């Protein structure tokens, strides 16, 4: 709980902090990276360049202050904290790094807001920061303990690439086993790992998350990576390009344990998996898992892609459909001309997904994954058709959530 005195000060200064949120976090990152250049290796330079990560952190701190002072319209904070904590845990963030972030964040507030920032204002925002930080540190400690990570957030383990398969022009799968020959940890369908790579020249280490696309419980892990191409003069994706072009069978990659709070299978009832493009990776883990654990479960897979030839891993669908007795498949290909796939019983439509035509079984648990506008469209359509909000889970392949 925020103290009464601090709550009043935070309420009074919240509009100014909100108004300057982006300037404050911009200044914060600059200060922090100047003082701790080693942190550049754990932050995502792509997100820094596009401003996405700045927006995510600013939004989280300000929204939490709003929440503590009675605003934010009762937004449930549990899922937001879980998302951040899982992401942090996959990056090996430690409790000892929180004072660094806190110090530079508060100093940045002072720099941007100037004289308005009295010692009382600093104390009040410090309290907000630490209430949030303590929530995250506690969650992250539980996640580390659950994953058997030793103190100090030592999450990294070397994994050897034993297979590299070109799935489509833009997508490649890597099959990985622990380089030390040790056991392969289990994971829940929908979970991801962080992958750390050392880029060439002075670009240092970069870390990205990839959902596990293979069967949980198998003797190896698999990730499927789409090559991100820069649009309108923006640079090509750093890590996806590196994985496509520079990583070969026999090489090793540093991987975190599996984390991620979003289940791709929900409970025991009907399941609706809706994906677009590379967003199919959690759904493929879910299908592989259910094929061996619950072959009779009613499952509908809805997938949208540019074309049949661009649909990664689709060659696995006929085999999955043989084992999953109640799997129905509905595909939307913008270019439906090359949609043939021997052995698959599927309805295939041309054009873009129409949420009104997605088959919805009453009581279904829904899992969405794909570009944010796609998920927003589908979620909106399903909500309008009476699917309860709490039955719709979604995974964003970047920072942030849908609303
Ligand atoms: C939970 C989770 C699961 C994920 N699962 C998968 C998965 O299964 N498969 C998969 O392929 N991906 C997945 N992703 C996405 C993945 O983590 C990466 O974000 C993706 O591979 C892009 O990383 P990159 O380093 O190649 O691109 P980045 O280098 O990070 O670039 C990202 C974007 O920023 C733009 N950009 C970079 N620098 C600038 C600049 N200076 N100016 C303007 N624009 C710029 C680039 O053009 C590009 O569009 C997942 C993400 C999350 C969070
Ligand atoms: C109270 C303190 C903090 C808050 C509120 C916070 C908030 C956030 C949020 C909202 C995200 C985006 C999560 C998502 O993917 O949706 C994030 C990611 C991240 N955080 Fe934190 N964070 C805090 C502390 C820290 C600390 C101490 C570190 C370590 C130095 C850290 C490093 C990172 C990194 C590296 C990412 C991923 C960056 C990216 O992918 O662009 N954070 N954090």
Tab-separated table of C-alpha atoms in Angstrom, residues 44-362:
chain	number	residue	atom	x	y	z
A	44	UNK	CA	16.577	-5.242	-27.055
A	45	UNK	CA	18.229	-2.736	-29.394
A	46	UNK	CA	15.495	-3.197	-31.989
A	47	UNK	CA	12.856	-2.147	-29.450
A	48	UNK	CA	15.057	0.724	-28.277
A	49	UNK	CA	15.332	1.973	-31.846
A	50	UNK	CA	11.601	1.772	-32.497
A	51	UNK	CA	10.715	3.197	-29.052
A	52	UNK	CA	8.513	0.199	-28.198
A	53	UNK	CA	10.357	-0.776	-25.045
A	54	UNK	CA	10.460	2.833	-23.814
A	55	UNK	CA	6.718	2.989	-24.161
A	56	UNK	CA	6.263	-0.351	-22.322
A	57	UNK	CA	8.286	0.655	-19.269
A	58	UNK	CA	6.843	4.160	-19.034
A	59	UNK	CA	3.345	2.810	-19.418
A	60	UNK	CA	3.899	0.205	-16.678
A	61	UNK	CA	5.225	2.602	-14.030
A	62	UNK	CA	2.651	5.312	-14.727
A	63	UNK	CA	-0.240	2.843	-14.891
A	64	UNK	CA	0.862	1.292	-11.614
A	65	UNK	CA	0.985	4.726	-9.937
A	66	UNK	CA	-2.496	5.386	-11.271
A	67	UNK	CA	-3.647	2.007	-9.950
A	68	UNK	CA	-2.136	2.642	-6.482
A	69	UNK	CA	-3.890	5.993	-6.231
A	70	UNK	CA	-7.296	4.578	-7.117
A	71	UNK	CA	-7.354	5.249	-10.873
A	72	UNK	CA	-6.926	2.889	-13.854
A	73	UNK	CA	-10.552	1.750	-13.675
A	74	UNK	CA	-9.727	-1.404	-11.706
A	75	UNK	CA	-7.328	-2.882	-14.294
A	76	UNK	CA	-6.336	-6.353	-12.977
A	77	UNK	CA	-2.616	-6.101	-12.291
A	78	UNK	CA	-1.853	-9.791	-11.788
A	79	UNK	CA	-1.632	-10.648	-15.520
A	80	UNK	CA	0.482	-7.564	-16.266
A	81	UNK	CA	2.936	-8.352	-13.461
A	82	UNK	CA	3.066	-11.992	-14.572
A	83	UNK	CA	3.879	-11.017	-18.125
A	84	UNK	CA	6.709	-8.697	-17.062
A	85	UNK	CA	8.075	-11.187	-14.506
A	86	UNK	CA	8.150	-14.064	-17.010
A	87	UNK	CA	9.882	-11.856	-19.577
A	88	UNK	CA	12.377	-10.635	-16.947
A	89	UNK	CA	13.046	-14.195	-15.749
A	90	UNK	CA	13.763	-15.332	-19.303
A	91	UNK	CA	16.375	-12.559	-19.470
A	92	UNK	CA	17.975	-13.428	-16.134
A	93	UNK	CA	17.074	-10.063	-14.539
A	94	UNK	CA	18.312	-9.977	-10.926
A	95	UNK	CA	17.101	-8.221	-7.776
A	96	UNK	CA	20.436	-6.361	-7.667
A	97	UNK	CA	19.598	-4.620	-10.969
A	98	UNK	CA	16.431	-3.007	-9.597
A	99	UNK	CA	18.254	-0.274	-7.602
A	100	UNK	CA	20.123	0.704	-10.803
A	101	UNK	CA	16.909	1.071	-12.809
A	102	UNK	CA	15.184	2.864	-9.888
A	103	UNK	CA	18.038	5.329	-9.373
A	104	UNK	CA	18.222	6.341	-13.022
A	105	UNK	CA	14.465	6.446	-13.468
A	106	UNK	CA	13.989	8.821	-10.539
A	107	UNK	CA	16.957	10.953	-11.590
A	108	UNK	CA	15.381	11.194	-15.068
A	109	UNK	CA	12.073	12.353	-13.535
A	110	UNK	CA	14.022	15.083	-11.731
A	111	UNK	CA	15.885	16.120	-14.877
A	112	UNK	CA	12.776	16.341	-17.050
A	113	UNK	CA	10.367	17.918	-14.568
A	114	UNK	CA	12.992	20.234	-13.025
A	115	UNK	CA	12.122	22.334	-9.972
A	116	UNK	CA	8.684	20.771	-9.556
A	117	UNK	CA	10.502	17.712	-8.215
A	118	UNK	CA	10.894	18.416	-4.486
A	119	UNK	CA	12.344	15.823	-2.049
A	120	UNK	CA	8.710	14.858	-1.178
A	121	UNK	CA	7.973	14.164	-4.842
A	122	UNK	CA	11.116	12.026	-5.165
A	123	UNK	CA	10.197	10.091	-1.995
A	124	UNK	CA	6.640	9.464	-3.214
A	125	UNK	CA	7.702	8.153	-6.642
A	126	UNK	CA	10.472	6.138	-5.032
A	127	UNK	CA	7.765	4.426	-2.983
A	128	UNK	CA	5.722	3.677	-6.117
A	129	UNK	CA	8.786	2.298	-7.888
A	130	UNK	CA	9.724	0.009	-5.006
A	131	UNK	CA	6.201	-1.295	-4.465
A	132	UNK	CA	6.190	-2.349	-8.112
A	133	UNK	CA	9.784	-3.589	-7.987
A	134	UNK	CA	9.091	-5.740	-4.904
A	135	UNK	CA	6.091	-7.355	-6.595
A	136	UNK	CA	8.248	-8.206	-9.613
A	137	UNK	CA	11.281	-9.358	-7.598
A	138	UNK	CA	9.073	-11.729	-5.582
A	139	UNK	CA	7.439	-13.184	-8.698
A	140	UNK	CA	10.792	-13.544	-10.449
A	141	UNK	CA	12.302	-15.310	-7.405
A	142	UNK	CA	9.446	-17.853	-7.545
A	143	UNK	CA	9.964	-18.371	-11.272
A	144	UNK	CA	13.718	-18.892	-10.828
A	145	UNK	CA	13.128	-21.362	-8.002
A	146	UNK	CA	10.583	-23.256	-10.126
A	147	UNK	CA	13.024	-23.454	-13.048
A	148	UNK	CA	15.957	-24.467	-10.837
A	149	UNK	CA	17.905	-21.305	-11.676
A	150	UNK	CA	20.649	-20.635	-9.099
A	151	UNK	CA	20.771	-17.315	-7.227
A	152	UNK	CA	21.937	-14.440	-9.390
A	153	UNK	CA	19.691	-15.182	-12.359
A	154	UNK	CA	22.187	-17.502	-14.133
A	155	UNK	CA	19.662	-18.575	-16.747
A	156	UNK	CA	21.921	-19.344	-19.676
A	157	UNK	CA	22.740	-22.851	-20.878
A	158	UNK	CA	24.440	-23.904	-24.118
A	159	UNK	CA	22.283	-25.871	-26.565
A	160	UNK	CA	23.594	-27.559	-29.716
A	161	UNK	CA	21.791	-27.200	-33.038
A	162	UNK	CA	21.230	-30.757	-34.302
A	163	UNK	CA	18.932	-29.879	-37.167
A	164	UNK	CA	18.160	-26.755	-39.177
A	165	UNK	CA	15.171	-27.023	-41.488
A	166	UNK	CA	14.032	-24.429	-43.983
A	167	UNK	CA	10.259	-24.446	-43.587
A	168	UNK	CA	9.412	-21.648	-46.043
A	169	UNK	CA	11.288	-18.822	-47.765
A	170	UNK	CA	11.154	-16.828	-44.522
A	171	UNK	CA	10.991	-19.412	-41.723
A	172	UNK	CA	13.619	-21.789	-40.380
A	173	UNK	CA	13.312	-24.349	-37.557
A	174	UNK	CA	16.177	-25.251	-35.237
A	175	UNK	CA	16.185	-28.501	-33.285
A	176	UNK	CA	18.304	-28.184	-30.151
A	177	UNK	CA	19.716	-30.486	-27.477
A	178	UNK	CA	21.679	-29.510	-24.342
A	179	UNK	CA	25.365	-29.279	-25.249
A	180	UNK	CA	26.264	-30.834	-21.881
A	181	UNK	CA	24.208	-33.941	-22.670
A	182	UNK	CA	22.009	-33.256	-19.618
A	183	UNK	CA	18.233	-33.581	-19.403
A	184	UNK	CA	15.842	-31.600	-21.592
A	185	UNK	CA	13.480	-29.631	-19.318
A	186	UNK	CA	9.758	-29.942	-19.902
A	187	UNK	CA	7.617	-26.955	-20.817
A	188	UNK	CA	3.983	-26.040	-21.173
A	189	UNK	CA	2.577	-25.420	-24.672
A	190	UNK	CA	2.735	-21.669	-25.217
A	191	UNK	CA	6.006	-21.139	-23.354
A	192	UNK	CA	9.037	-19.497	-24.917
A	193	UNK	CA	12.778	-19.405	-24.385
A	194	UNK	CA	15.126	-16.459	-24.633
A	195	UNK	CA	17.938	-16.929	-27.124
A	196	UNK	CA	21.148	-14.922	-26.671
A	197	UNK	CA	23.482	-14.437	-29.626
A	198	UNK	CA	26.757	-12.551	-30.066
A	199	UNK	CA	26.381	-10.311	-33.087
A	200	UNK	CA	29.320	-9.262	-35.227
A	201	UNK	CA	31.498	-6.220	-34.669
A	202	UNK	CA	30.571	-3.866	-31.834
A	203	UNK	CA	26.907	-4.879	-31.802
A	204	UNK	CA	27.381	-7.070	-28.718
A	205	UNK	CA	24.968	-9.630	-27.356
A	206	UNK	CA	21.290	-9.505	-28.220
A	207	UNK	CA	18.483	-11.531	-26.700
A	208	UNK	CA	15.116	-12.432	-28.223
A	209	UNK	CA	12.292	-14.721	-27.228
A	210	UNK	CA	11.124	-17.681	-29.347
A	211	UNK	CA	8.126	-19.874	-28.548
A	212	UNK	CA	8.883	-23.577	-28.428
A	213	UNK	CA	7.204	-25.064	-31.506
A	214	UNK	CA	7.809	-28.770	-30.858
A	215	UNK	CA	6.251	-31.333	-28.546
A	216	UNK	CA	6.741	-30.812	-24.810
A	217	UNK	CA	8.421	-33.903	-23.362
A	218	UNK	CA	10.401	-34.670	-26.546
A	219	UNK	CA	14.135	-35.346	-26.262
A	220	UNK	CA	14.904	-31.982	-27.867
A	221	UNK	CA	13.507	-28.487	-28.204
A	222	UNK	CA	12.508	-26.803	-31.426
A	223	UNK	CA	12.107	-23.137	-32.289
A	224	UNK	CA	10.828	-21.768	-35.596
A	225	UNK	CA	12.136	-18.357	-36.549
A	226	UNK	CA	10.817	-15.967	-39.144
A	227	UNK	CA	13.328	-13.721	-40.864
A	228	UNK	CA	12.266	-10.142	-40.107
A	229	UNK	CA	12.815	-7.864	-43.075
A	230	UNK	CA	13.152	-4.115	-42.543
A	231	UNK	CA	10.398	-2.140	-44.229
A	232	UNK	CA	10.602	1.384	-45.642
A	233	UNK	CA	14.369	1.687	-45.133
A	234	UNK	CA	14.388	0.207	-41.608
A	235	UNK	CA	17.177	-2.336	-40.991
A	236	UNK	CA	16.526	-6.089	-41.223
A	237	UNK	CA	15.943	-7.937	-37.943
A	238	UNK	CA	19.235	-8.456	-36.091
A	239	UNK	CA	18.736	-11.761	-34.319
A	240	UNK	CA	16.380	-13.467	-36.778
A	241	UNK	CA	18.806	-12.579	-39.608
A	242	UNK	CA	21.738	-13.891	-37.571
A	243	UNK	CA	19.941	-17.164	-36.826
A	244	UNK	CA	18.992	-17.626	-40.481
A	245	UNK	CA	22.363	-16.721	-41.984
A	246	UNK	CA	25.003	-17.533	-39.382
A	247	UNK	CA	23.835	-20.424	-37.249
A	248	UNK	CA	24.375	-23.933	-38.631
A	249	UNK	CA	24.064	-27.527	-37.450
A	250	UNK	CA	26.769	-28.185	-34.838
A	251	UNK	CA	26.798	-24.591	-33.540
A	252	UNK	CA	25.657	-23.772	-30.026
A	253	UNK	CA	23.168	-21.166	-28.833
A	254	UNK	CA	22.613	-19.807	-25.325
A	255	UNK	CA	19.045	-20.489	-24.226
A	256	UNK	CA	17.113	-19.664	-21.062
A	257	UNK	CA	14.772	-22.148	-19.387
A	258	UNK	CA	11.191	-22.002	-20.678
A	259	UNK	CA	9.046	-19.204	-19.311
A	260	UNK	CA	5.753	-17.599	-20.329
A	261	UNK	CA	2.483	-17.252	-18.475
A	262	UNK	CA	0.101	-17.820	-21.386
A	263	UNK	CA	-1.151	-21.375	-21.798
A	264	UNK	CA	-1.884	-22.428	-25.363
A	265	UNK	CA	-4.178	-25.249	-24.191
A	266	UNK	CA	-6.191	-23.831	-21.250
A	267	UNK	CA	-8.305	-26.411	-19.469
A	268	UNK	CA	-9.882	-29.696	-20.649
A	269	UNK	CA	-12.775	-28.339	-22.737
A	270	UNK	CA	-12.975	-27.387	-26.415
A	271	UNK	CA	-9.956	-25.452	-27.658
A	272	UNK	CA	-9.825	-22.813	-30.379
A	273	UNK	CA	-6.339	-21.924	-31.617
A	274	UNK	CA	-6.205	-18.854	-33.849
A	275	UNK	CA	-2.901	-17.835	-35.387
A	276	UNK	CA	-1.442	-15.812	-38.212
A	277	UNK	CA	1.980	-16.031	-39.850
A	278	UNK	CA	4.777	-17.064	-37.487
A	279	UNK	CA	2.258	-16.787	-34.611
A	280	UNK	CA	1.579	-20.469	-35.242
A	281	UNK	CA	4.487	-21.645	-33.075
A	282	UNK	CA	2.601	-21.914	-29.727
A	283	UNK	CA	-0.335	-23.578	-31.527
A	284	UNK	CA	1.971	-26.213	-33.042
A	285	UNK	CA	3.334	-27.065	-29.575
A	286	UNK	CA	-0.262	-27.287	-28.311
A	287	UNK	CA	-1.319	-29.645	-31.127
A	288	UNK	CA	1.735	-31.883	-30.687
A	289	UNK	CA	1.131	-32.017	-26.937
A	290	UNK	CA	-2.578	-32.832	-27.224
A	291	UNK	CA	-1.961	-35.440	-29.924
A	292	UNK	CA	-0.048	-37.488	-27.362
A	293	UNK	CA	-1.940	-36.568	-24.167
A	294	UNK	CA	-5.591	-35.883	-25.098
A	295	UNK	CA	-6.244	-37.206	-28.631
A	296	UNK	CA	-10.015	-36.909	-28.274
A	297	UNK	CA	-10.107	-33.299	-27.181
A	298	UNK	CA	-12.163	-31.112	-29.551
A	299	UNK	CA	-9.720	-28.665	-31.129
A	300	UNK	CA	-10.237	-26.122	-33.892
A	301	UNK	CA	-7.198	-24.623	-35.573
A	302	UNK	CA	-7.739	-21.391	-37.474
A	303	UNK	CA	-4.653	-20.104	-39.242
A	304	UNK	CA	-4.131	-17.160	-41.567
A	305	UNK	CA	-1.166	-16.758	-43.872
A	306	UNK	CA	-0.150	-15.031	-47.059
A	307	UNK	CA	-0.177	-18.292	-49.027
A	308	UNK	CA	0.050	-22.026	-48.564
A	309	UNK	CA	3.746	-21.872	-49.452
A	310	UNK	CA	4.315	-19.263	-46.712
A	311	UNK	CA	2.577	-21.375	-44.033
A	312	UNK	CA	5.418	-22.833	-41.942
A	313	UNK	CA	5.055	-26.348	-40.468
A	314	UNK	CA	1.824	-26.990	-42.345
A	315	UNK	CA	3.238	-30.310	-43.579
A	316	UNK	CA	2.831	-31.499	-39.956
A	317	UNK	CA	-0.916	-30.888	-39.927
A	318	UNK	CA	-2.078	-34.064	-41.735
A	319	UNK	CA	-0.140	-36.252	-39.248
A	320	UNK	CA	-1.509	-34.287	-36.307
A	321	UNK	CA	-5.023	-34.579	-37.685
A	322	UNK	CA	-4.644	-38.370	-37.865
A	323	UNK	CA	-3.755	-38.498	-34.178
A	324	UNK	CA	-6.076	-35.741	-32.935
A	325	UNK	CA	-9.424	-37.333	-33.653
A	326	UNK	CA	-11.473	-34.156	-33.244
A	327	UNK	CA	-9.175	-31.609	-34.873
A	328	UNK	CA	-10.826	-29.386	-37.439
A	329	UNK	CA	-8.742	-26.993	-39.476
A	330	UNK	CA	-9.787	-23.770	-41.127
A	331	UNK	CA	-7.206	-21.874	-43.157
A	332	UNK	CA	-7.324	-18.433	-44.668
A	333	UNK	CA	-4.736	-17.812	-47.371
A	334	UNK	CA	-4.606	-14.371	-48.937
A	335	UNK	CA	-3.498	-16.194	-52.064
A	336	UNK	CA	-5.566	-19.386	-51.997
A	337	UNK	CA	-4.351	-20.649	-55.392
A	338	UNK	CA	-1.534	-22.777	-53.904
A	339	UNK	CA	-3.618	-24.094	-51.018
A	340	UNK	CA	-3.476	-27.827	-51.824
A	341	UNK	CA	-2.142	-30.069	-49.060
A	342	UNK	CA	-2.444	-33.826	-49.496
A	343	UNK	CA	-4.015	-35.643	-46.579
A	344	UNK	CA	-5.345	-32.598	-44.741
A	345	UNK	CA	-9.075	-32.193	-44.206
A	346	UNK	CA	-9.437	-28.436	-43.985
A	347	UNK	CA	-11.676	-25.636	-45.092
A	348	UNK	CA	-9.517	-23.234	-47.030
A	349	UNK	CA	-10.681	-19.740	-47.870
A	350	UNK	CA	-9.076	-16.934	-49.826
A	351	UNK	CA	-8.555	-13.413	-48.542
A	352	UNK	CA	-8.283	-12.119	-44.993
A	353	UNK	CA	-9.722	-13.727	-41.872
A	354	UNK	CA	-13.330	-12.865	-41.182
A	355	UNK	CA	-13.855	-13.135	-37.391
A	356	UNK	CA	-17.581	-13.660	-37.981
A	357	UNK	CA	-16.777	-16.942	-39.769
A	358	UNK	CA	-14.461	-18.400	-37.142
A	359	UNK	CA	-16.146	-21.548	-35.782
A	360	UNK	CA	-16.711	-21.056	-32.058
A	361	UNK	CA	-17.722	-23.950	-29.803
A	362	UNK	CA	-19.557	-22.770	-26.651
